[in-house]
Coordinates of C-alpha atoms and ligand atoms in Angstrom, one line a residue:
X493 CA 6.5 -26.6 -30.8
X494 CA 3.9 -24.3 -32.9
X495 CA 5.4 -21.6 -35.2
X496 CA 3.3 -18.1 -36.3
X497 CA 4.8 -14.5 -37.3
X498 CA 3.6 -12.9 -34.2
X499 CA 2.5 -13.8 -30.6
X500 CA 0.2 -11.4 -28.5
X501 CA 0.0 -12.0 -24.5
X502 CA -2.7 -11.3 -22.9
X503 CA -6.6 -10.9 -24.2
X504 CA -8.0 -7.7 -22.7
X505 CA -9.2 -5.0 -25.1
X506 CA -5.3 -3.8 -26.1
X507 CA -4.6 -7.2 -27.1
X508 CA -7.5 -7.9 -29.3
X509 CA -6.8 -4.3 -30.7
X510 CA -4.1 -5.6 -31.7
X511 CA -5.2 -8.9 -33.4
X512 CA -7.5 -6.8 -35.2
X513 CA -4.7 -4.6 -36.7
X514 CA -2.5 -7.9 -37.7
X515 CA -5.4 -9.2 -39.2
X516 CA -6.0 -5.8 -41.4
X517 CA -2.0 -6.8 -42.4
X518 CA -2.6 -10.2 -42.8
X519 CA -0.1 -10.9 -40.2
X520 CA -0.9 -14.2 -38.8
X521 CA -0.8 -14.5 -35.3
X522 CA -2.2 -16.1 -31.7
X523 CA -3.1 -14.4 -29.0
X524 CA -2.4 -16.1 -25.5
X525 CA -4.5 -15.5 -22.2
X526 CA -4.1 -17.5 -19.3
X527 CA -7.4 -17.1 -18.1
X528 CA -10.7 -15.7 -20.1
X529 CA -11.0 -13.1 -22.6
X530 CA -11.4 -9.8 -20.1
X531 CA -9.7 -12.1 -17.4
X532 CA -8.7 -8.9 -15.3
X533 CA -12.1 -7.2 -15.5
X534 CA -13.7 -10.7 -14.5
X535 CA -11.6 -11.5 -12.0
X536 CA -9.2 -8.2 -10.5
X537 CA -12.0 -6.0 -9.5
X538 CA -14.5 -5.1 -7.1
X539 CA -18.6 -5.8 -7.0
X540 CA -19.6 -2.2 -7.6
X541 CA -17.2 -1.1 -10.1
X542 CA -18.5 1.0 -13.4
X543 CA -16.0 2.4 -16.1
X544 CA -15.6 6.4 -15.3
X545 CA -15.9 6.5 -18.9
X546 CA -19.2 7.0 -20.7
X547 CA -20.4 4.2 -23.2
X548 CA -19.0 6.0 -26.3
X549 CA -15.9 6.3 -25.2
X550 CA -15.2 2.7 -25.4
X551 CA -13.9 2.9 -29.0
X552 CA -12.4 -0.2 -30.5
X553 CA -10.8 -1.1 -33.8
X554 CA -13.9 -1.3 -35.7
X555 CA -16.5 -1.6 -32.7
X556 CA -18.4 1.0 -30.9
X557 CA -21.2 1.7 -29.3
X558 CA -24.6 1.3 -30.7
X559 CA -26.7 1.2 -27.5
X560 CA -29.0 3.3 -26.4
X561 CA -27.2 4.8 -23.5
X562 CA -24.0 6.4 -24.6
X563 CA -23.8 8.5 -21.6
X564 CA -24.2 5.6 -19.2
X565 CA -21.1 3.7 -17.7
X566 CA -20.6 0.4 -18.0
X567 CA -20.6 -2.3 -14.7
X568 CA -18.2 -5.0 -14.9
X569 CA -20.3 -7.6 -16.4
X570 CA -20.9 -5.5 -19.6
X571 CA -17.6 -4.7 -19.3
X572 CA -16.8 -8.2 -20.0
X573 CA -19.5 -8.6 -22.4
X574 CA -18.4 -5.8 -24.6
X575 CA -14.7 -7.2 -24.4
X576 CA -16.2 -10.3 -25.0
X577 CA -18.1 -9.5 -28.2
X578 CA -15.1 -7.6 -29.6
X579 CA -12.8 -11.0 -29.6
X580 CA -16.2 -13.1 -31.3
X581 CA -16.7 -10.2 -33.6
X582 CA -13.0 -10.1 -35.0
X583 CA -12.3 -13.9 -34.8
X584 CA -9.3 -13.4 -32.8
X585 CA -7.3 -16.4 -32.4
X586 CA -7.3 -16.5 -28.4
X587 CA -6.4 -19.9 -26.9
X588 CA -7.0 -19.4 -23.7
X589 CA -5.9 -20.6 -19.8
X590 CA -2.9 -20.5 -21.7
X591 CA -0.1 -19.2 -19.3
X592 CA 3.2 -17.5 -20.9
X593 CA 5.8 -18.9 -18.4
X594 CA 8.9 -17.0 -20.3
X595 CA 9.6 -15.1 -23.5
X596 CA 13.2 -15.3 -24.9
X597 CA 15.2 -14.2 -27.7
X598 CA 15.6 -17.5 -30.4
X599 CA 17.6 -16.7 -33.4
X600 CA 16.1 -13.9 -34.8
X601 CA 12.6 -14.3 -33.3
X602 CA 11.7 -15.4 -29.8
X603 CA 10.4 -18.5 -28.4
X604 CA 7.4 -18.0 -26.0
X605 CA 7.1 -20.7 -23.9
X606 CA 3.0 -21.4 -22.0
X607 CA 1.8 -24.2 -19.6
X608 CA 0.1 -26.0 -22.8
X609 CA 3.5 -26.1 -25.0
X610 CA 5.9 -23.5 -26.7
X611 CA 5.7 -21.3 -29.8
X612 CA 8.0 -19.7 -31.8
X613 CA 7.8 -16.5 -33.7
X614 CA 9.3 -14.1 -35.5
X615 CA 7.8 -10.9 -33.4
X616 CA 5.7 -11.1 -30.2
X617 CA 3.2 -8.3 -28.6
X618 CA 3.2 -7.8 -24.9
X619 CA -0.6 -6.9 -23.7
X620 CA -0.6 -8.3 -20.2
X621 CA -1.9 -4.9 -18.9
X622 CA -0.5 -2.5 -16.5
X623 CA -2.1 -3.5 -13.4
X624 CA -1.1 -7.0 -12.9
X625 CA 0.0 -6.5 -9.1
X626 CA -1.0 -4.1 -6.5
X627 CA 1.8 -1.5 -6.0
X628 CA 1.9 -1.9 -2.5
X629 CA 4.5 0.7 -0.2
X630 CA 7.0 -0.8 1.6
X631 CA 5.3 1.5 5.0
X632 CA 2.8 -1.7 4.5
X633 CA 4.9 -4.2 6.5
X634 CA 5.0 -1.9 9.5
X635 CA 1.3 -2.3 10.1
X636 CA 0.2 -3.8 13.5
X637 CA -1.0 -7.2 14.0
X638 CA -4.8 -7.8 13.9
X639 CA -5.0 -5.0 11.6
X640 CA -6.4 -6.4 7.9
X641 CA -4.8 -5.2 4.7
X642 CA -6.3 -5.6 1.6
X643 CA -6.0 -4.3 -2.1
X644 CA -8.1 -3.1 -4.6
X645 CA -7.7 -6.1 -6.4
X646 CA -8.9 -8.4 -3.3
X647 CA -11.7 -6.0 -1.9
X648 CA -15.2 -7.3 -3.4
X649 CA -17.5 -5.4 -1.5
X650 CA -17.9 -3.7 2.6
X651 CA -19.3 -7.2 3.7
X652 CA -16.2 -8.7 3.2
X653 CA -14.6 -6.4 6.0
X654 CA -14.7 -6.6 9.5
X655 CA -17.0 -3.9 11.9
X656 CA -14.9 -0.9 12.9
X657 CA -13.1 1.9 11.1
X658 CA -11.2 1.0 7.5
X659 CA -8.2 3.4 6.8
X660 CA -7.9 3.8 2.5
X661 CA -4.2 4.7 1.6
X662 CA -4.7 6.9 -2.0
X663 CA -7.4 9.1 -3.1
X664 CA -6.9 8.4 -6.9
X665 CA -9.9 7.4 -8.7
X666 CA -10.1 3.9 -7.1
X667 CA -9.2 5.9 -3.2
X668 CA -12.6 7.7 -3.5
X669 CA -14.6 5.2 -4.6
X670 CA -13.7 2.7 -2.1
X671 CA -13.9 5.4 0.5
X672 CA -17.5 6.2 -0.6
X673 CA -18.5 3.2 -0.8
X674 CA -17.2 2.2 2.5
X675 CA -17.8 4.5 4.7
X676 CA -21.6 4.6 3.5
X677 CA -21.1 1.0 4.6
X678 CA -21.5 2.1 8.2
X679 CA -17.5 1.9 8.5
X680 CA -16.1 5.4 9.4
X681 CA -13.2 5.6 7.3
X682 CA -9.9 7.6 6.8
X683 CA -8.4 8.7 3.6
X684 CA -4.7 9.3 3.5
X685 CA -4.3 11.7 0.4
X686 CA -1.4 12.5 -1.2
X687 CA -1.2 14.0 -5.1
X688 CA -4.3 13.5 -6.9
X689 CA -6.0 15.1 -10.1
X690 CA -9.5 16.7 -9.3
X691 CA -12.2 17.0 -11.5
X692 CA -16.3 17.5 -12.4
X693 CA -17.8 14.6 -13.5
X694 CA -19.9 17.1 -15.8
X695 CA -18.7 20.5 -17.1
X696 CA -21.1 23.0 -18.8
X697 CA -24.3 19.9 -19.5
X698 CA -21.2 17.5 -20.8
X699 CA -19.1 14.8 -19.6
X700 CA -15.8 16.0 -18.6
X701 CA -14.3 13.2 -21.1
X702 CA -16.1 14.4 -23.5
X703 CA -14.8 17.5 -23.3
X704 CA -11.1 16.1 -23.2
X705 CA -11.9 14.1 -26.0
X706 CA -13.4 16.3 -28.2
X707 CA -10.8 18.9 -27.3
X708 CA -7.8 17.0 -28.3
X709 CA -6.6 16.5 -24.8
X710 CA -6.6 12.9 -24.4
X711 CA -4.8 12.2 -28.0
X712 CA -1.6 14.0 -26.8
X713 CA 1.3 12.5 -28.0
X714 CA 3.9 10.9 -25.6
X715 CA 6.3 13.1 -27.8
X716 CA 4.8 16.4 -27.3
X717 CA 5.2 16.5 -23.5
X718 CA 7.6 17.6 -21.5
X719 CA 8.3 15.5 -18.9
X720 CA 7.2 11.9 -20.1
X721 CA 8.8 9.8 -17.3
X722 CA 6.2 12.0 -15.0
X723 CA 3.2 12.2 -17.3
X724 CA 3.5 8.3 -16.9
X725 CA 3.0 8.3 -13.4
X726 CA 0.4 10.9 -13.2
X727 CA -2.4 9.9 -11.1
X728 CA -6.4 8.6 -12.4
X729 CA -8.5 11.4 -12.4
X730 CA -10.9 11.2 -9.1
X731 CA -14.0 10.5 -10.9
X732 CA -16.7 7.3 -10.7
X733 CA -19.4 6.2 -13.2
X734 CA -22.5 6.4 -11.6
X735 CA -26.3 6.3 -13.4
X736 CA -26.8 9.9 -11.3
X737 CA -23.8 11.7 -12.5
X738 CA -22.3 12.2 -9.5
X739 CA -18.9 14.0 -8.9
X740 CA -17.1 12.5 -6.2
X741 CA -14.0 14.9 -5.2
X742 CA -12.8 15.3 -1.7
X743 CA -15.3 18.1 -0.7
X744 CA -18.1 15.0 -1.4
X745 CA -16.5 12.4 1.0
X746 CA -15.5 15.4 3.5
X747 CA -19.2 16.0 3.3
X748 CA -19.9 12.3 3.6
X749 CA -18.1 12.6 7.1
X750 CA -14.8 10.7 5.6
X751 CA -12.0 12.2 7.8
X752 CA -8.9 13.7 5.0
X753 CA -5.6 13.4 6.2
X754 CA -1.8 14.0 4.7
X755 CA -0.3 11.2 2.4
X756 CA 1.0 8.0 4.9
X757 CA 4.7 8.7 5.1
X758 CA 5.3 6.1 8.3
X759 CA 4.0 3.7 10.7
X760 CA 6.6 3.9 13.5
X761 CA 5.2 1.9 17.2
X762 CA 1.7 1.1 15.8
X763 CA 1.8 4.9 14.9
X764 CA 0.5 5.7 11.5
X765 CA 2.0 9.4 10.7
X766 CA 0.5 11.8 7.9
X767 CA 2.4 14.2 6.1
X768 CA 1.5 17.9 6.7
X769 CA 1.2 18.6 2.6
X770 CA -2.8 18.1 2.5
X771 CA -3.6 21.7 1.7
X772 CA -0.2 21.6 0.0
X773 CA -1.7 18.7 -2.2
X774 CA -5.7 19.8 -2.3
X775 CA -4.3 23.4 -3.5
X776 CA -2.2 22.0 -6.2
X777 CA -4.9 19.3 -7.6
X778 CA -7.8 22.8 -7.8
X779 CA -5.0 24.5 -9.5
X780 CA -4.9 22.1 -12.2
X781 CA -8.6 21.0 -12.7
X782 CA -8.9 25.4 -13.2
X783 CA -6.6 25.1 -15.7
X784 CA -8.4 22.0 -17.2
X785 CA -11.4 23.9 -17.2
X786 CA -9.8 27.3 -18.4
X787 CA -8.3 25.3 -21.6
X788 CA -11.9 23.5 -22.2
X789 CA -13.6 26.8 -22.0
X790 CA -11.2 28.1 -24.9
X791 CA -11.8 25.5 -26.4
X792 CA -15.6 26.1 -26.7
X793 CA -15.3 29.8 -27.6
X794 CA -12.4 29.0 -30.5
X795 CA -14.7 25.8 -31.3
X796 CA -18.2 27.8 -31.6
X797 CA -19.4 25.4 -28.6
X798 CA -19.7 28.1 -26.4
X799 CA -23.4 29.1 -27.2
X800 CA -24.6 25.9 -26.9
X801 CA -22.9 24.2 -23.7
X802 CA -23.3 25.5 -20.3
X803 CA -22.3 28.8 -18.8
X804 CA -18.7 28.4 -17.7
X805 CA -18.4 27.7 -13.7
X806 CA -15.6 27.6 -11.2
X807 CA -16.1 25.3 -8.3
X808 CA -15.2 25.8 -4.5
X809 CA -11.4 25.0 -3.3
X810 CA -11.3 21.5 -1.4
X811 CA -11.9 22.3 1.9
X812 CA -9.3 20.9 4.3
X813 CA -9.4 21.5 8.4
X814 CA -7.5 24.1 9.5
X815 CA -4.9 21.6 11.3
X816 CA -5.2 18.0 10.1
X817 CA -3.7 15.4 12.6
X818 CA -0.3 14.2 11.6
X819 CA -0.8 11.3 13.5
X820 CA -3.2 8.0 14.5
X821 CA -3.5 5.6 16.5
X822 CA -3.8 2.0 14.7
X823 CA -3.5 -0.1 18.2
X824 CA -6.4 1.4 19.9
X825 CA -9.0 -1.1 17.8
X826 CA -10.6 2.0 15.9
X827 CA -8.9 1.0 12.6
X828 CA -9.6 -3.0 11.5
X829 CA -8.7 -2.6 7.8
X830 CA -6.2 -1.1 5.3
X831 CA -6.9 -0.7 2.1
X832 CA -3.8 0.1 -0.5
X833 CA -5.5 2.0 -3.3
X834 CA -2.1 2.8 -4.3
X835 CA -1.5 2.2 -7.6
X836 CA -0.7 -1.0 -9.7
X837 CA 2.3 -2.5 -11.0
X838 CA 2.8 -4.3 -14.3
X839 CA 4.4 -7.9 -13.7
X840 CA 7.2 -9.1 -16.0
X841 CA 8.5 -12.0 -14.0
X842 CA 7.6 -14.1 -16.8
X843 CA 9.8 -11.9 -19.3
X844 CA 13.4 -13.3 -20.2
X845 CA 14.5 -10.2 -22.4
X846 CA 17.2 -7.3 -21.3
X847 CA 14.6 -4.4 -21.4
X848 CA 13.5 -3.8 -18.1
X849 CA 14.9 -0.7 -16.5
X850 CA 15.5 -0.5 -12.7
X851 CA 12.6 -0.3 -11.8
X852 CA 11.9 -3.4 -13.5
X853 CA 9.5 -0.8 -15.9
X854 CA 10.0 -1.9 -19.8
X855 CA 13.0 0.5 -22.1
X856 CA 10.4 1.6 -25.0
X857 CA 9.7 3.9 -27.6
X858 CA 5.9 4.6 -28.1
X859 CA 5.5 0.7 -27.8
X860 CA 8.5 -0.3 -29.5
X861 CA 10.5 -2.5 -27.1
X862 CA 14.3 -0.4 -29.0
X863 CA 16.7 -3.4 -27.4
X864 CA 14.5 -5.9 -28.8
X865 CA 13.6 -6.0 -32.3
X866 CA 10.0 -7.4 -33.1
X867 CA 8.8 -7.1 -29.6
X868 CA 6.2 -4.6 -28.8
X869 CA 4.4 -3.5 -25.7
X870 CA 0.5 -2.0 -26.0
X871 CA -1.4 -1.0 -22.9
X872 CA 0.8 1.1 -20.6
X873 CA -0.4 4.5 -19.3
X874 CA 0.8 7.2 -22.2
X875 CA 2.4 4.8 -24.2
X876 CA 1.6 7.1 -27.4
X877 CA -1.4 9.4 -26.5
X878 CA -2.3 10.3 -22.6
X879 CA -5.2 7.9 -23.4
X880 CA -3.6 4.8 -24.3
X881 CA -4.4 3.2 -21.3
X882 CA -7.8 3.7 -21.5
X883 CA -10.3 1.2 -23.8
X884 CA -10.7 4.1 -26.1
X885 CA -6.7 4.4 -26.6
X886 CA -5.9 0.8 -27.9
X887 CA -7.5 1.7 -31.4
X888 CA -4.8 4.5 -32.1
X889 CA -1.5 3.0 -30.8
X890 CA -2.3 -0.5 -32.0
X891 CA -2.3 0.8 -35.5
X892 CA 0.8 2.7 -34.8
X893 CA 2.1 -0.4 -33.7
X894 CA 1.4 -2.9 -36.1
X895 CA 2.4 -0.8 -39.1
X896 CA 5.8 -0.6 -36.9
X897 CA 5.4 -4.6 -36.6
X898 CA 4.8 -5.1 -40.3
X899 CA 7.7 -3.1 -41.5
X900 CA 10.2 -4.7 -39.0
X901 CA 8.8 -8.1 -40.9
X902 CA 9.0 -6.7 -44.0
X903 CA 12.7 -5.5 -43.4
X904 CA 13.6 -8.7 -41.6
X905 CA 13.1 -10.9 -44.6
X906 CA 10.9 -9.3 -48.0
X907 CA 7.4 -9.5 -48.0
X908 CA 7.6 -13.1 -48.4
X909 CA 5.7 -13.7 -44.6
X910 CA 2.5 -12.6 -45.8
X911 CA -0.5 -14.0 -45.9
X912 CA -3.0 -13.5 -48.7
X913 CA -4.7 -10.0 -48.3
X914 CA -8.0 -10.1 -46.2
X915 CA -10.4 -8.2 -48.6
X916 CA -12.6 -7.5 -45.7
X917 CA -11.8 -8.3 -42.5
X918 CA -14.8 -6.8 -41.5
X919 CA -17.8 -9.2 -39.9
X920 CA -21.0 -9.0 -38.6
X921 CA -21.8 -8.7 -35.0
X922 CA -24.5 -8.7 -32.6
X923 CA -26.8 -5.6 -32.7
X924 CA -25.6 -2.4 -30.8
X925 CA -22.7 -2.9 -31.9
X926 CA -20.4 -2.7 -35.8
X927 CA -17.5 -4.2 -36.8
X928 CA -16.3 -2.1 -39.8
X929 CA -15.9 -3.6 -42.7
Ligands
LIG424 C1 -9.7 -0.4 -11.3 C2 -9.6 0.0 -12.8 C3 -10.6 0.8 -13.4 C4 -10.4 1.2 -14.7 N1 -11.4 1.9 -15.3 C5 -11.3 2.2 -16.6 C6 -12.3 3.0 -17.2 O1 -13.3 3.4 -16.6 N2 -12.2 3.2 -18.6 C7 -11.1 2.8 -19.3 O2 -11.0 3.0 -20.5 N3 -10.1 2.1 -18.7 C8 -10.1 1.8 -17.4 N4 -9.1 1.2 -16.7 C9 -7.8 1.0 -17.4 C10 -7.7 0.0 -18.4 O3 -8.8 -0.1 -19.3 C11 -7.4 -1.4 -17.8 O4 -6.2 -1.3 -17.1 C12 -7.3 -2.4 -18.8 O5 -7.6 -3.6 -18.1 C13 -6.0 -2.5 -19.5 O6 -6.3 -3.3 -20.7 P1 -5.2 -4.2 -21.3 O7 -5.8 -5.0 -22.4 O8 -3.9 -3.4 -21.5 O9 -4.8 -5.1 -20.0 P2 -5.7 -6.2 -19.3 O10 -7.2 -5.9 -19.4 O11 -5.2 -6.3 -17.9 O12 -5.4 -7.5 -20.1 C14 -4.2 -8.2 -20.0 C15 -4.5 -9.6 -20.1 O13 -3.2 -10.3 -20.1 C16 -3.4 -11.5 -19.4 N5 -2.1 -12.0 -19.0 C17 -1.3 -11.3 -18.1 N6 -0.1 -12.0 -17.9 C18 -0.2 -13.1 -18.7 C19 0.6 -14.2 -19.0 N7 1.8 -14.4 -18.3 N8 0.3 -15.1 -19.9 C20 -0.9 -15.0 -20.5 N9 -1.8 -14.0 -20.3 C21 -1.4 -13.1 -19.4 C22 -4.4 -11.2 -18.3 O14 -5.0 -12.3 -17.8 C23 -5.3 -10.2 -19.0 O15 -6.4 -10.8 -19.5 C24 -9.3 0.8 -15.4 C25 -8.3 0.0 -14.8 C26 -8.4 -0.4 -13.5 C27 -7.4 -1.2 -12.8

């Protein structure tokens, strides 16, 4: 049994955000990963994948970009390189293939128990990700034999799929892509929409993140919302990170020849049945990317950006036919594949702590698990700002967080846990990149 002050799960970017702000605070810690550093990015996703956000905009406790293409998007591989450098650059103590098997309250700290031993600790930082499992509808088990079904998380590329027509359930950013890059495959497909958030991938000569980012969109706090319990489930913006710039709405795939249909409400007698909301849903999704757009163009008149961007532009409604089927056939052979790009689930399985809700979703403030004192989650979707679950949202919440972590320490028994003061926890790293000092 190994004792430290605090214990981080998992070692993606929210987790070493973390280590970094413990080490600022001298908290000593370990950070546990049961695979790689980046193991989701290395192993959960497919061949073609780029990050819809541009190369800046991968911001990280002391680390940015230095490269020479800031406006680019990065593929997996320097996905993982970038994630990579960050846990070299920062000296975070992973130890890695190191599985958490449970976490349980013991005494006044918690006891973590791994497949290579147990540790004790007086707080402990969940940042095992959001998108653990593939959230999967329960319509799934109806679907007819010889029919494949796969996720995002198991689709690697259109090789890996059978001849024939490939049905994609979602048309959230991971929906379209797949579709695209399917159907341009040779494979006609389908695409079962239901809500989704529409936008440009540029906006008068800038990225469309840019403009949320610079106009205070994306740092929206999970307080100044109305609604956060919806804001939380609010879909990824249909956008994809390509060296052209490409904006891939629903009008591009229709275009493509990718057949739009209603969300999948059934599959009753090898029947797959549609909802009729498609306009319903396509009218609702322009409605807000105008009022995305209206807000940014304020913003650039009220900022004094307005001269110097673009001329502001509306773009045409998504065009739906006239009267979508409600219905198809998935036992005529057409359809060979399924492909759930519905969402992700977090998995807690491992968690022995009463502060999962009924939908097994963790009871938190901002981060801070309330039932549990010392334990902290980092990495959900508006944890503290609408873009904490991006890269560029770790920086922001992990401070929050750890200054939360280190008074909860510091209240829990004097300042006597600390370790001397790092004078500069700052190192240097590899070129293209900074660690601040
Ligand atoms: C398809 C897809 C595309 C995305 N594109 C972008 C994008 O373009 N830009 C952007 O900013 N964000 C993007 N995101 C969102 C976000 O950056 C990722 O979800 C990111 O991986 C979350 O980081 P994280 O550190 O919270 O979790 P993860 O990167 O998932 O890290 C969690 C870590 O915990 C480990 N772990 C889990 N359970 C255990 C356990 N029991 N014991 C030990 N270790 C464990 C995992 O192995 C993993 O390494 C995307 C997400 C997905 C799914």
């Amino acid at each position: 049994m190994r004792s430290v002050t605090t214990v981080i799960i998992g070692a993606g970017h929210a987790g070493l955000a973390m280590s970094r702000c413990l080490t600022e605070r001298a908290i000593d810690h370990v950070v546990l990963e049961r695979g790689a550093v980046a193991n989701s990015w290395r192993t959960e996703r497919w061949d073609s994948l780029r990050l819809l956000t541009p190369n800046w905009q991968s911001r990280l406790p002391g680390y940015s970009y230095e490269g020479d293409d800031p406006d680019g998007y990065r593929t997996m591989p320097e996905v993982v390189a970038f994630i990579d450098g960050y846990a070299e650059a920062i000296s975070a103590p992973v130890e890695t293939s190191t599985r958490v098997t449970r976490v349980s309250v013991d005494g006044d700290g918690y006891l973590v128990v791994t497949d290579r031993g147990e540790w004790r600790c007086r707080s402990v930082v969940l940042a095992t990700g959001a998108c653990n499992l593939p959230n999967v509808p329960k319509v799934a088990d109806a679907v007819p034999a010889g029919i494949a079904s796969l996720t995002p998380m198991n689709y690697r590329n259109p090789d890996q799929l059978a001849e024939g027509g490939v049905m994609v359930v979602g048309a959230s950013a991971t929906g379209v892509q797949l579709s695209e890059e399917i159907h341009r495959s040779g494979r006609p497909v389908t695409l079962a929409v239901s809500e989704h958030v529409r936008a440009p991938r540029t906006y008068r000569g800038r990225d469309i993140q840019w403009w949320m980012d610079r106009a205070g969109v994306l740092d929206e706090r999970y307080t100044e919302v109305d609604d956060i319990v919806r804001a939380r489930k609010v879909p990824s913006i249909q956008l994809i990170g390509t060296p052209a710039r490409t904006t891939l709405d629903l009008n591009a795939l229709r275009r493509l020849g990718v057949k739009l249909r209603g969300r999948l409400v059934g599959i009753v007698d090898g029947k797959a049945q549609f909802s009729g909301s498609l306009r319903n849903h396509c009218a609702l999704a322009d409605l807000k990317m105008n009022r995305l757009l209206d807000a940014i163009d304020d913003f650039a008149t009220e900022s004094g950006l307005h001269a110097e961007s673009g001329p502001p532009t509306r773009f045409p409604p998504t065009e739906v036919d006239e009267s979508p089927p409600l219905g198809m056939d998935l036992r005529n052979g057409e359809i060979k594949t399924i492909i759930w790009a519905t969402g992700y689930r977090p998995d807690y399985s491992w968690l022995d702590l009463p502060v999962l809700d009924r939908k097994g979703q963790i009871v938190h403030d901002g981060g801070v698990i309330m039932q549990s004192p010392g334990a902290y989650v980092i990495g959900l979707q508006f944890l503290r700002r609408r873009k904490s679950a991006l890269i560029d949202g770790a920086g922001s919440d992990a401070a929050d967080l750890a200054d939360h972590l280190e008074s909860f320490l510091v209240g829990q028994s004097g300042p006597a846990w600390k370790l001397p003061t790092v004078s500069n926890p700052g190192v240097p790293v590899p070129s293209g990149r900074k660690v601040a000092a």
